[in-house]
Tab-separated table of C-alpha atoms in Angstrom:
chain	number	residue	atom	x	y	z
A	181	MET	CA	41.147	-57.826	-85.147
A	182	PRO	CA	37.978	-56.552	-85.893
A	183	PRO	CA	34.532	-58.526	-85.592
A	184	PRO	CA	33.475	-60.198	-88.692
A	185	GLU	CA	30.574	-59.281	-90.688
A	186	SER	CA	26.399	-60.508	-89.689
A	187	GLY	CA	26.483	-64.488	-89.996
A	188	ALA	CA	30.269	-64.734	-89.729
A	189	GLY	CA	30.051	-67.103	-87.543
A	190	TRP	CA	32.005	-66.159	-84.271
A	191	PRO	CA	30.990	-68.492	-81.323
A	192	ARG	CA	28.110	-67.002	-79.533
A	193	SER	CA	27.327	-66.525	-76.326
A	194	ALA	CA	24.601	-64.297	-74.344
A	195	SER	CA	23.739	-63.715	-70.607
A	196	ALA	CA	20.646	-62.048	-68.519
A	197	ILE	CA	20.664	-60.029	-65.511
A	198	VAL	CA	17.488	-61.284	-63.892
A	199	GLY	CA	15.045	-59.499	-60.977
A	200	GLU	CA	11.823	-61.415	-60.100
A	201	THR	CA	8.635	-60.499	-58.414
A	202	VAL	CA	6.723	-62.035	-55.989
A	203	THR	CA	2.537	-60.161	-55.620
A	204	GLY	CA	0.820	-61.526	-53.462
A	205	HIS	CA	-3.561	-59.361	-51.829
A	206	HIS	CA	-5.224	-58.444	-49.182
A	207	LEU	CA	-7.953	-57.131	-47.600
A	208	LEU	CA	-8.805	-55.438	-44.724
A	209	TYR	CA	-12.196	-54.627	-44.103
A	210	ILE	CA	-12.676	-51.894	-41.247
A	211	ASP	CA	-16.723	-53.177	-40.164
A	212	GLY	CA	-17.721	-50.556	-37.361
A	213	TYR	CA	-15.686	-46.877	-39.010
A	214	SER	CA	-17.182	-44.921	-36.533
A	215	ARG	CA	-15.611	-46.982	-33.015
A	216	THR	CA	-12.303	-47.264	-34.803
A	217	LYS	CA	-12.079	-43.230	-35.555
A	218	LYS	CA	-13.561	-42.623	-31.654
A	219	GLU	CA	-11.340	-44.774	-29.738
A	220	LEU	CA	-7.734	-44.750	-31.397
A	221	PRO	CA	-6.411	-41.067	-31.503
A	222	THR	CA	-3.871	-39.824	-33.861
A	223	GLY	CA	-0.703	-41.953	-34.096
A	224	LYS	CA	-2.601	-45.148	-33.004
A	225	SER	CA	-3.769	-48.223	-35.190
A	226	PHE	CA	-5.453	-51.350	-35.641
A	227	LYS	CA	-2.831	-54.493	-37.199
A	228	SER	CA	-4.798	-56.487	-39.800
A	229	ARG	CA	-4.055	-59.938	-38.991
A	230	PRO	CA	-0.894	-61.982	-40.385
A	231	PHE	CA	-0.960	-62.882	-43.942
A	232	ARG	CA	1.930	-64.350	-46.579
A	233	VAL	CA	3.848	-63.364	-49.383
A	234	GLY	CA	6.533	-64.417	-50.710
A	235	ASN	CA	7.150	-66.568	-48.127
A	236	ARG	CA	7.363	-63.738	-45.310
A	237	SER	CA	4.441	-62.401	-43.249
A	238	TRP	CA	2.678	-59.159	-43.016
A	239	ARG	CA	0.191	-57.360	-41.870
A	240	VAL	CA	-1.719	-53.864	-42.290
A	241	ASN	CA	-1.657	-50.898	-39.925
A	242	TYR	CA	-4.505	-48.788	-39.834
A	243	TYR	CA	-4.729	-45.521	-38.293
A	244	PRO	CA	-8.322	-44.009	-38.334
A	245	ASN	CA	-6.705	-40.553	-37.196
A	246	GLY	CA	-3.836	-39.929	-39.253
A	247	GLN	CA	-0.230	-41.928	-37.878
A	248	THR	CA	1.090	-38.342	-36.720
A	249	SER	CA	-0.402	-35.120	-36.440
A	250	LYS	CA	0.567	-33.988	-39.929
A	251	TYR	CA	-2.347	-36.368	-40.703
A	252	ALA	CA	-4.725	-36.334	-38.231
A	253	GLU	CA	-7.462	-35.182	-40.827
A	254	PHE	CA	-6.264	-38.255	-42.792
A	255	ILE	CA	-6.953	-42.343	-42.291
A	256	SER	CA	-3.312	-43.179	-42.755
A	257	ILE	CA	-2.942	-46.943	-43.853
A	258	PHE	CA	0.641	-48.886	-43.922
A	259	LEU	CA	2.940	-52.168	-44.675
A	260	HIS	CA	4.977	-53.913	-41.787
A	261	LEU	CA	6.988	-56.526	-42.069
A	262	ASP	CA	5.628	-59.019	-39.149
A	263	GLU	CA	8.809	-61.487	-38.738
A	264	VAL	CA	12.220	-61.041	-37.760
A	265	VAL	CA	14.138	-61.794	-41.714
A	266	ALA	CA	17.385	-63.195	-41.783
A	267	ALA	CA	18.500	-60.419	-44.838
A	268	PRO	CA	16.286	-56.966	-46.072
A	269	VAL	CA	13.319	-57.828	-47.703
A	270	LYS	CA	12.989	-55.057	-50.744
A	271	ALA	CA	9.508	-54.526	-50.867
A	272	GLN	CA	6.505	-51.926	-52.895
A	273	ALA	CA	2.964	-51.721	-51.163
A	274	VAL	CA	-0.675	-50.434	-53.507
A	275	PHE	CA	-3.000	-49.799	-51.259
A	276	ARG	CA	-6.462	-48.812	-52.674
A	277	LEU	CA	-9.958	-47.862	-51.763
A	278	LEU	CA	-12.333	-50.080	-52.648
A	279	ASP	CA	-16.879	-49.512	-52.691
A	280	PRO	CA	-19.100	-51.599	-51.421
A	281	ALA	CA	-18.956	-53.694	-54.744
A	282	GLY	CA	-15.844	-54.446	-54.254
A	283	LYS	CA	-14.187	-52.627	-57.560
A	284	LEU	CA	-11.343	-49.794	-57.226
A	285	MET	CA	-11.559	-46.124	-56.678
A	286	HIS	CA	-9.056	-44.984	-59.259
A	287	SER	CA	-8.619	-41.308	-57.382
A	288	HIS	CA	-7.598	-43.881	-53.562
A	289	SER	CA	-4.624	-46.215	-55.500
A	290	ASN	CA	-1.517	-44.871	-54.019
A	291	SER	CA	1.181	-46.905	-53.827
A	292	THR	CA	4.716	-46.723	-51.218
A	293	ASP	CA	8.043	-46.298	-53.509
A	294	LEU	CA	10.355	-49.779	-52.781
A	295	TYR	CA	11.380	-49.629	-49.260
A	296	GLU	CA	13.657	-52.268	-47.944
A	297	TYR	CA	11.946	-53.851	-44.424
A	298	SER	CA	14.711	-55.383	-42.580
A	299	VAL	CA	12.998	-56.203	-39.059
A	300	SER	CA	10.509	-56.793	-37.731
A	301	GLY	CA	7.216	-54.741	-36.651
A	302	SER	CA	9.115	-51.821	-39.888
A	303	GLY	CA	6.433	-50.280	-42.002
A	304	TYR	CA	5.603	-48.010	-44.583
A	305	GLY	CA	2.893	-46.279	-46.119
A	306	ILE	CA	0.461	-43.685	-47.192
A	307	GLY	CA	0.141	-41.513	-44.670
A	308	ASP	CA	-2.524	-39.528	-46.631
A	309	PHE	CA	-4.609	-42.321	-48.231
A	310	VAL	CA	-7.997	-40.754	-47.712
A	311	LYS	CA	-9.611	-37.925	-45.817
A	312	ARG	CA	-11.661	-38.579	-43.538
A	313	GLU	CA	-14.227	-34.938	-44.255
A	314	TRP	CA	-14.725	-36.935	-47.798
A	315	LEU	CA	-14.745	-40.559	-47.376
A	316	GLU	CA	-17.475	-39.867	-44.365
A	317	GLU	CA	-19.824	-37.316	-47.437
A	318	SER	CA	-18.809	-40.432	-49.925
A	319	ASP	CA	-20.730	-43.656	-51.093
A	320	TYR	CA	-17.378	-45.493	-49.458
A	321	LEU	CA	-18.822	-46.225	-46.465
A	322	LEU	CA	-21.687	-47.850	-46.375
A	323	ASP	CA	-23.355	-49.405	-43.135
A	324	ASP	CA	-20.214	-47.332	-40.986
A	325	CYS	CA	-18.088	-50.558	-43.423
A	326	ILE	CA	-15.232	-49.010	-45.857
A	327	GLN	CA	-12.753	-51.793	-47.430
A	328	ILE	CA	-9.311	-50.822	-48.399
A	329	SER	CA	-7.243	-54.096	-50.826
A	330	CYS	CA	-3.446	-53.887	-50.251
A	331	ASP	CA	-1.023	-55.338	-53.484
A	332	VAL	CA	2.589	-56.691	-51.651
A	333	ILE	CA	5.120	-56.659	-54.467
A	334	ILE	CA	8.405	-58.166	-53.050
A	335	SER	CA	11.275	-57.322	-55.734
A	336	GLU	CA	13.581	-60.608	-55.882
A	337	GLU	CA	17.751	-59.996	-55.314
A	338	LEU	CA	19.059	-59.334	-58.443
A	339	ARG	CA	20.416	-62.205	-60.471
A	340	ALA	CA	23.127	-63.074	-63.925
A	341	GLU	CA	22.281	-66.028	-65.609
A	342	ASP	CA	23.464	-68.227	-68.893
A	343	ARG	CA	20.970	-67.938	-71.361
A	344	ILE	CA	21.697	-69.378	-75.339
A	345	ALA	CA	22.178	-66.957	-77.496
A	346	LEU	CA	19.607	-67.474	-80.608
A	347	GLY	CA	19.029	-64.667	-82.974
A	348	THR	CA	21.868	-62.471	-82.392
A	349	PHE	CA	22.766	-61.062	-85.367
A	350	MET	CA	19.001	-60.912	-86.949
A	351	ALA	CA	17.020	-58.148	-85.891
A	352	VAL	CA	12.881	-59.125	-85.919
A	353	PRO	CA	10.437	-55.691	-86.665
A	354	PRO	CA	8.046	-54.781	-84.134
A	355	SER	CA	4.423	-56.360	-85.380
A	356	ASP	CA	2.980	-54.181	-88.243
A	357	LEU	CA	-0.608	-57.054	-88.534
A	358	SER	CA	-2.150	-52.268	-87.290
A	359	GLN	CA	-0.636	-50.891	-89.602
A	360	HIS	CA	-1.891	-53.801	-92.570
A	361	LEU	CA	-5.517	-52.992	-91.157
A	362	ALA	CA	-5.334	-49.679	-91.153
A	363	ASN	CA	-4.479	-49.742	-94.427
A	364	LEU	CA	-7.365	-51.822	-95.272
A	365	PHE	CA	-10.062	-49.593	-93.566
A	366	THR	CA	-8.067	-46.227	-96.272
A	367	THR	CA	-8.102	-49.181	-99.838
A	368	LYS	CA	-11.097	-50.748	-99.211
A	369	ASP	CA	-9.347	-54.091	-101.232
A	370	GLY	CA	-11.329	-56.767	-101.059
A	371	ALA	CA	-14.318	-55.338	-99.073
A	372	ASP	CA	-17.155	-57.237	-100.093
A	373	VAL	CA	-20.267	-55.857	-98.228
A	374	THR	CA	-21.886	-52.422	-98.636
A	375	PHE	CA	-23.440	-50.196	-96.002
A	376	HIS	CA	-26.306	-47.441	-97.087
A	377	VAL	CA	-26.122	-44.901	-94.346
A	378	ALA	CA	-28.507	-42.224	-94.238
A	379	GLY	CA	-27.498	-41.257	-97.962
A	380	GLU	CA	-23.717	-43.071	-97.583
A	381	THR	CA	-22.250	-45.404	-98.976
A	382	PHE	CA	-19.601	-47.063	-97.063
A	383	LYS	CA	-17.140	-50.637	-98.218
A	384	ALA	CA	-16.663	-52.973	-95.341
A	385	HIS	CA	-14.520	-56.475	-94.906
A	386	ARG	CA	-17.215	-59.056	-92.977
A	387	PHE	CA	-14.949	-61.137	-91.950
A	388	LEU	CA	-13.219	-58.062	-90.244
A	389	LEU	CA	-16.522	-56.819	-88.697
A	390	ALA	CA	-17.368	-60.357	-88.038
A	391	THR	CA	-14.741	-60.846	-85.690
A	392	ARG	CA	-14.328	-57.962	-83.687
A	393	SER	CA	-18.846	-57.487	-83.176
A	394	LEU	CA	-20.621	-60.538	-82.348
A	395	VAL	CA	-24.252	-58.443	-83.685
A	396	PHE	CA	-22.207	-58.006	-87.428
A	397	LYS	CA	-21.200	-61.685	-86.709
A	398	ALA	CA	-25.164	-62.799	-86.497
A	399	GLU	CA	-26.006	-60.905	-89.573
A	400	LEU	CA	-23.304	-61.145	-92.245
A	401	LEU	CA	-22.119	-65.406	-91.294
A	402	GLY	CA	-25.190	-65.844	-88.889
A	403	GLY	CA	-28.744	-66.691	-88.863
A	404	MET	CA	-29.688	-63.772	-90.175
A	405	LYS	CA	-27.572	-63.104	-92.756
A	406	GLU	CA	-29.153	-59.649	-93.296
A	407	SER	CA	-26.578	-58.242	-96.340
A	408	ARG	CA	-27.561	-61.986	-98.487
A	409	ALA	CA	-31.416	-61.075	-99.004
A	410	LYS	CA	-30.287	-57.170	-100.298
A	411	GLY	CA	-27.147	-58.573	-102.987
A	412	ASP	CA	-24.910	-57.486	-99.816
A	413	CYS	CA	-25.521	-54.498	-99.075
A	414	ILE	CA	-27.545	-53.090	-95.496
A	415	ARG	CA	-29.048	-50.155	-95.279
A	416	ILE	CA	-29.240	-47.998	-92.073
A	417	ASP	CA	-31.387	-45.550	-91.918
A	418	ASP	CA	-31.476	-44.526	-87.667
A	419	MET	CA	-27.418	-43.090	-87.734
A	420	LEU	CA	-25.473	-40.427	-88.609
A	421	PRO	CA	-22.983	-41.423	-91.411
A	422	GLN	CA	-19.757	-39.820	-89.526
A	423	VAL	CA	-20.911	-41.558	-86.541
A	424	PHE	CA	-20.807	-45.556	-88.407
A	425	LYS	CA	-17.658	-44.365	-90.355
A	426	THR	CA	-15.968	-43.655	-86.862
A	427	LEU	CA	-17.533	-46.755	-85.994
A	428	LEU	CA	-15.764	-48.129	-88.212
A	429	HIS	CA	-12.625	-46.367	-88.133
A	430	PHE	CA	-12.331	-48.049	-84.186
A	431	VAL	CA	-13.101	-51.538	-86.124
A	432	TYR	CA	-10.034	-51.808	-88.132
A	433	ASN	CA	-7.691	-49.398	-85.991
A	434	ASP	CA	-8.980	-50.177	-82.681
A	435	LEU	CA	-9.110	-46.645	-81.539
A	436	LEU	CA	-11.114	-43.042	-82.343
A	437	PRO	CA	-9.302	-41.104	-85.170
A	438	GLU	CA	-8.738	-37.407	-83.607
A	439	MET	CA	-11.279	-34.780	-83.402
A	440	GLU	CA	-11.576	-31.363	-81.182
A	441	GLU	CA	-13.082	-31.289	-77.703
A	442	GLN	CA	-16.367	-30.274	-78.520
A	443	GLU	CA	-16.571	-32.580	-81.098
A	444	GLU	CA	-15.621	-35.485	-79.563
A	445	VAL	CA	-17.753	-35.066	-76.498
A	446	VAL	CA	-20.755	-34.889	-78.678
A	447	MET	CA	-19.196	-37.754	-80.898
A	448	ALA	CA	-19.012	-39.883	-77.819
A	449	GLN	CA	-23.136	-39.456	-76.883
A	450	HIS	CA	-23.624	-40.955	-80.475
A	451	LEU	CA	-20.879	-43.538	-80.748
A	452	LEU	CA	-21.975	-44.951	-77.320
A	453	GLU	CA	-25.397	-46.155	-79.448
A	454	ALA	CA	-23.799	-47.328	-81.336
A	455	ALA	CA	-21.472	-49.572	-79.889
A	456	ASP	CA	-23.978	-50.565	-77.673
A	457	ARG	CA	-25.999	-51.278	-80.437
A	458	TYR	CA	-23.072	-53.629	-81.826
A	459	ASP	CA	-22.019	-55.127	-78.625
A	460	MET	CA	-18.784	-53.655	-78.094
A	461	GLN	CA	-18.138	-53.638	-74.859
A	462	ARG	CA	-14.778	-51.549	-75.340
A	463	LEU	CA	-15.886	-48.975	-77.796
A	464	LYS	CA	-18.620	-48.261	-75.081
A	465	LEU	CA	-16.341	-47.807	-72.485
A	466	ILE	CA	-13.528	-45.380	-73.819
A	467	CYS	CA	-17.507	-43.921	-74.978
A	468	GLU	CA	-18.245	-43.595	-71.203
A	469	ASP	CA	-14.951	-42.419	-69.911
A	470	LYS	CA	-14.510	-39.972	-71.895
A	471	LEU	CA	-18.248	-38.801	-71.185
A	472	CYS	CA	-17.700	-38.017	-67.422
A	473	ARG	CA	-14.520	-36.916	-68.085
A	474	HIS	CA	-16.789	-34.010	-69.993
A	475	LEU	CA	-19.130	-33.539	-67.232
A	476	ASP	CA	-20.435	-30.240	-67.472
A	477	VAL	CA	-24.317	-28.268	-66.858
A	478	SER	CA	-25.013	-28.594	-70.397
A	479	THR	CA	-23.896	-31.869	-70.762
A	480	VAL	CA	-25.469	-33.822	-67.733
A	481	ALA	CA	-28.656	-34.857	-68.140
A	482	THR	CA	-28.383	-35.989	-71.338
A	483	THR	CA	-25.409	-38.109	-70.549
A	484	LEU	CA	-27.481	-39.369	-67.342
A	485	VAL	CA	-30.382	-40.586	-69.918
A	486	LEU	CA	-27.798	-42.220	-71.935
A	487	SER	CA	-26.838	-43.831	-68.911
A	488	GLU	CA	-29.879	-45.212	-67.920
A	489	GLN	CA	-30.442	-46.408	-71.790
A	490	HIS	CA	-27.063	-48.144	-72.694
A	491	ASN	CA	-27.107	-49.746	-68.899
A	492	CYS	CA	-23.889	-47.126	-68.213
A	493	GLN	CA	-23.594	-48.111	-64.107
A	494	GLY	CA	-20.248	-46.185	-64.001
A	495	LEU	CA	-21.068	-43.228	-65.890
A	496	LYS	CA	-24.662	-43.042	-64.533
A	497	GLU	CA	-23.006	-42.505	-61.008
A	498	ALA	CA	-20.130	-40.414	-61.987
A	499	CYS	CA	-23.962	-38.321	-63.092
A	500	ILE	CA	-25.501	-38.493	-59.872
A	501	GLU	CA	-21.922	-37.133	-58.103
A	502	PHE	CA	-21.734	-34.439	-59.773
A	503	LEU	CA	-25.096	-33.518	-59.163
A	504	LYS	CA	-24.868	-33.395	-55.750
A	505	SER	CA	-23.571	-29.655	-55.547
A	506	PRO	CA	-26.431	-27.689	-54.863
A	507	ASP	CA	-25.774	-25.356	-57.075
A	508	ALA	CA	-24.640	-27.477	-60.422
A	509	LEU	CA	-28.080	-29.081	-59.441
A	510	GLU	CA	-29.955	-25.975	-59.482
A	511	ALA	CA	-28.401	-25.108	-62.750
A	512	VAL	CA	-29.202	-27.809	-64.766
A	513	MET	CA	-32.407	-27.497	-63.642
A	514	LYS	CA	-33.149	-24.644	-65.616
A	515	THR	CA	-31.475	-26.286	-68.863
A	516	ASP	CA	-33.795	-27.537	-71.284
A	517	SER	CA	-32.449	-31.809	-71.411
A	518	PHE	CA	-33.629	-31.873	-68.037
A	519	ASP	CA	-36.934	-30.949	-69.050
A	520	HIS	CA	-36.755	-33.860	-71.664
A	521	LEU	CA	-34.960	-36.003	-68.374
A	522	THR	CA	-38.130	-35.558	-66.248
A	523	LYS	CA	-40.615	-35.827	-68.886
A	524	SER	CA	-38.420	-39.373	-70.666
A	525	CYS	CA	-36.763	-41.179	-68.226
A	526	PRO	CA	-39.433	-40.388	-64.790
A	527	ALA	CA	-37.790	-43.941	-62.575
A	528	LEU	CA	-34.360	-42.269	-63.179
A	529	MET	CA	-36.241	-38.827	-62.322
A	530	LYS	CA	-37.351	-41.216	-58.998
A	531	GLU	CA	-34.235	-42.823	-58.264
A	532	LEU	CA	-32.136	-39.393	-58.369
A	533	MET	CA	-34.729	-37.131	-55.855
A	534	PHE	CA	-34.058	-40.513	-54.102
A	535	LYS	CA	-30.053	-40.255	-53.907
A	536	LEU	CA	-30.338	-37.007	-53.529
A	537	ALA	CA	-32.104	-36.972	-51.161
A	538	THR	CA	-30.294	-39.678	-49.201
A	539	PHE	CA	-27.031	-37.918	-49.716
A	540	SER	CA	-28.422	-34.470	-48.113
A	541	ARG	CA	-29.562	-36.139	-45.387
A	542	LYS	CA	-26.656	-38.180	-44.104
A	543	ARG	CA	-24.554	-34.468	-44.830
A	544	LYS	CA	-26.475	-33.161	-42.156
A	545	SER	CA	-27.090	-35.745	-39.706
A	546	ARG	CA	-22.794	-35.590	-40.142
A	547	THR	CA	-22.940	-31.563	-39.645
């Protein structure tokens, strides 16, 4: 007998396969890195104090000269089970190198596979976690200290459980709110505020602008109410029309339009200023990320000035890191943008020279 059509009223049942995880975090401080490197040969480790995740005891083993001869030029880091357990424990470790302020170093985040820890002392980790030569020339080693975080992710046993079968014959489509907002950007239906930007006109919806930016909220709905005094028109003369159009595109779509690579770099520079002006932090971070990815001799000086003017600390550090190469610095110093940096930001120039000199002294002393 064939099954009934949708809604025929047959009894329905449901079950689920459930795989839960338990996650814990441990932070390991290495205070006296030079001494650990000197006193422990390859294959020897220091153990952290025990910590508990998922009702089990764990330790982190730190090998300053590598866990085996294969990794003798690296720091190795391993997670170990620190107790005898009745049944194997499936766990994954995620190790991250942190800067002195405790922020993540994205290029040094490594995770193990999912392993079974079955006996006391069994351990798995990353043999080539970070190369010592690189670490010792970086800013992540400060006052002979480094920080390594460890996330332990325990996968509990899979189990089956009953579930109530609701809506078995109904297909609920995914949210299409983003598409409706994008359509508003295109059609301008119901737009109630107009911007005049360097000779071009743009219509928009004040409720959405106010939702996306506290600055727009103050201008359009708050005490400033700039638009009401000018007949629902706001004049902006210090921004390029294409930049404002791209800003509006982000307001409605929460992403940037597709652009050619060179156009993307120039637009990111302008949008960074606009994002800071209208306090749109996510857009500001997107612009910082794009500028970081396109640093070169022709852009780094201009980008460094922007980072200082708009308080972009991560972008600023990336520019200084780029300039630590003597060849790169020499080439940048020949550009017009470097002259602009020197004249417009003397305090920033002084800070840059101090950091480069400090880096040079550290490198010479290690050599």
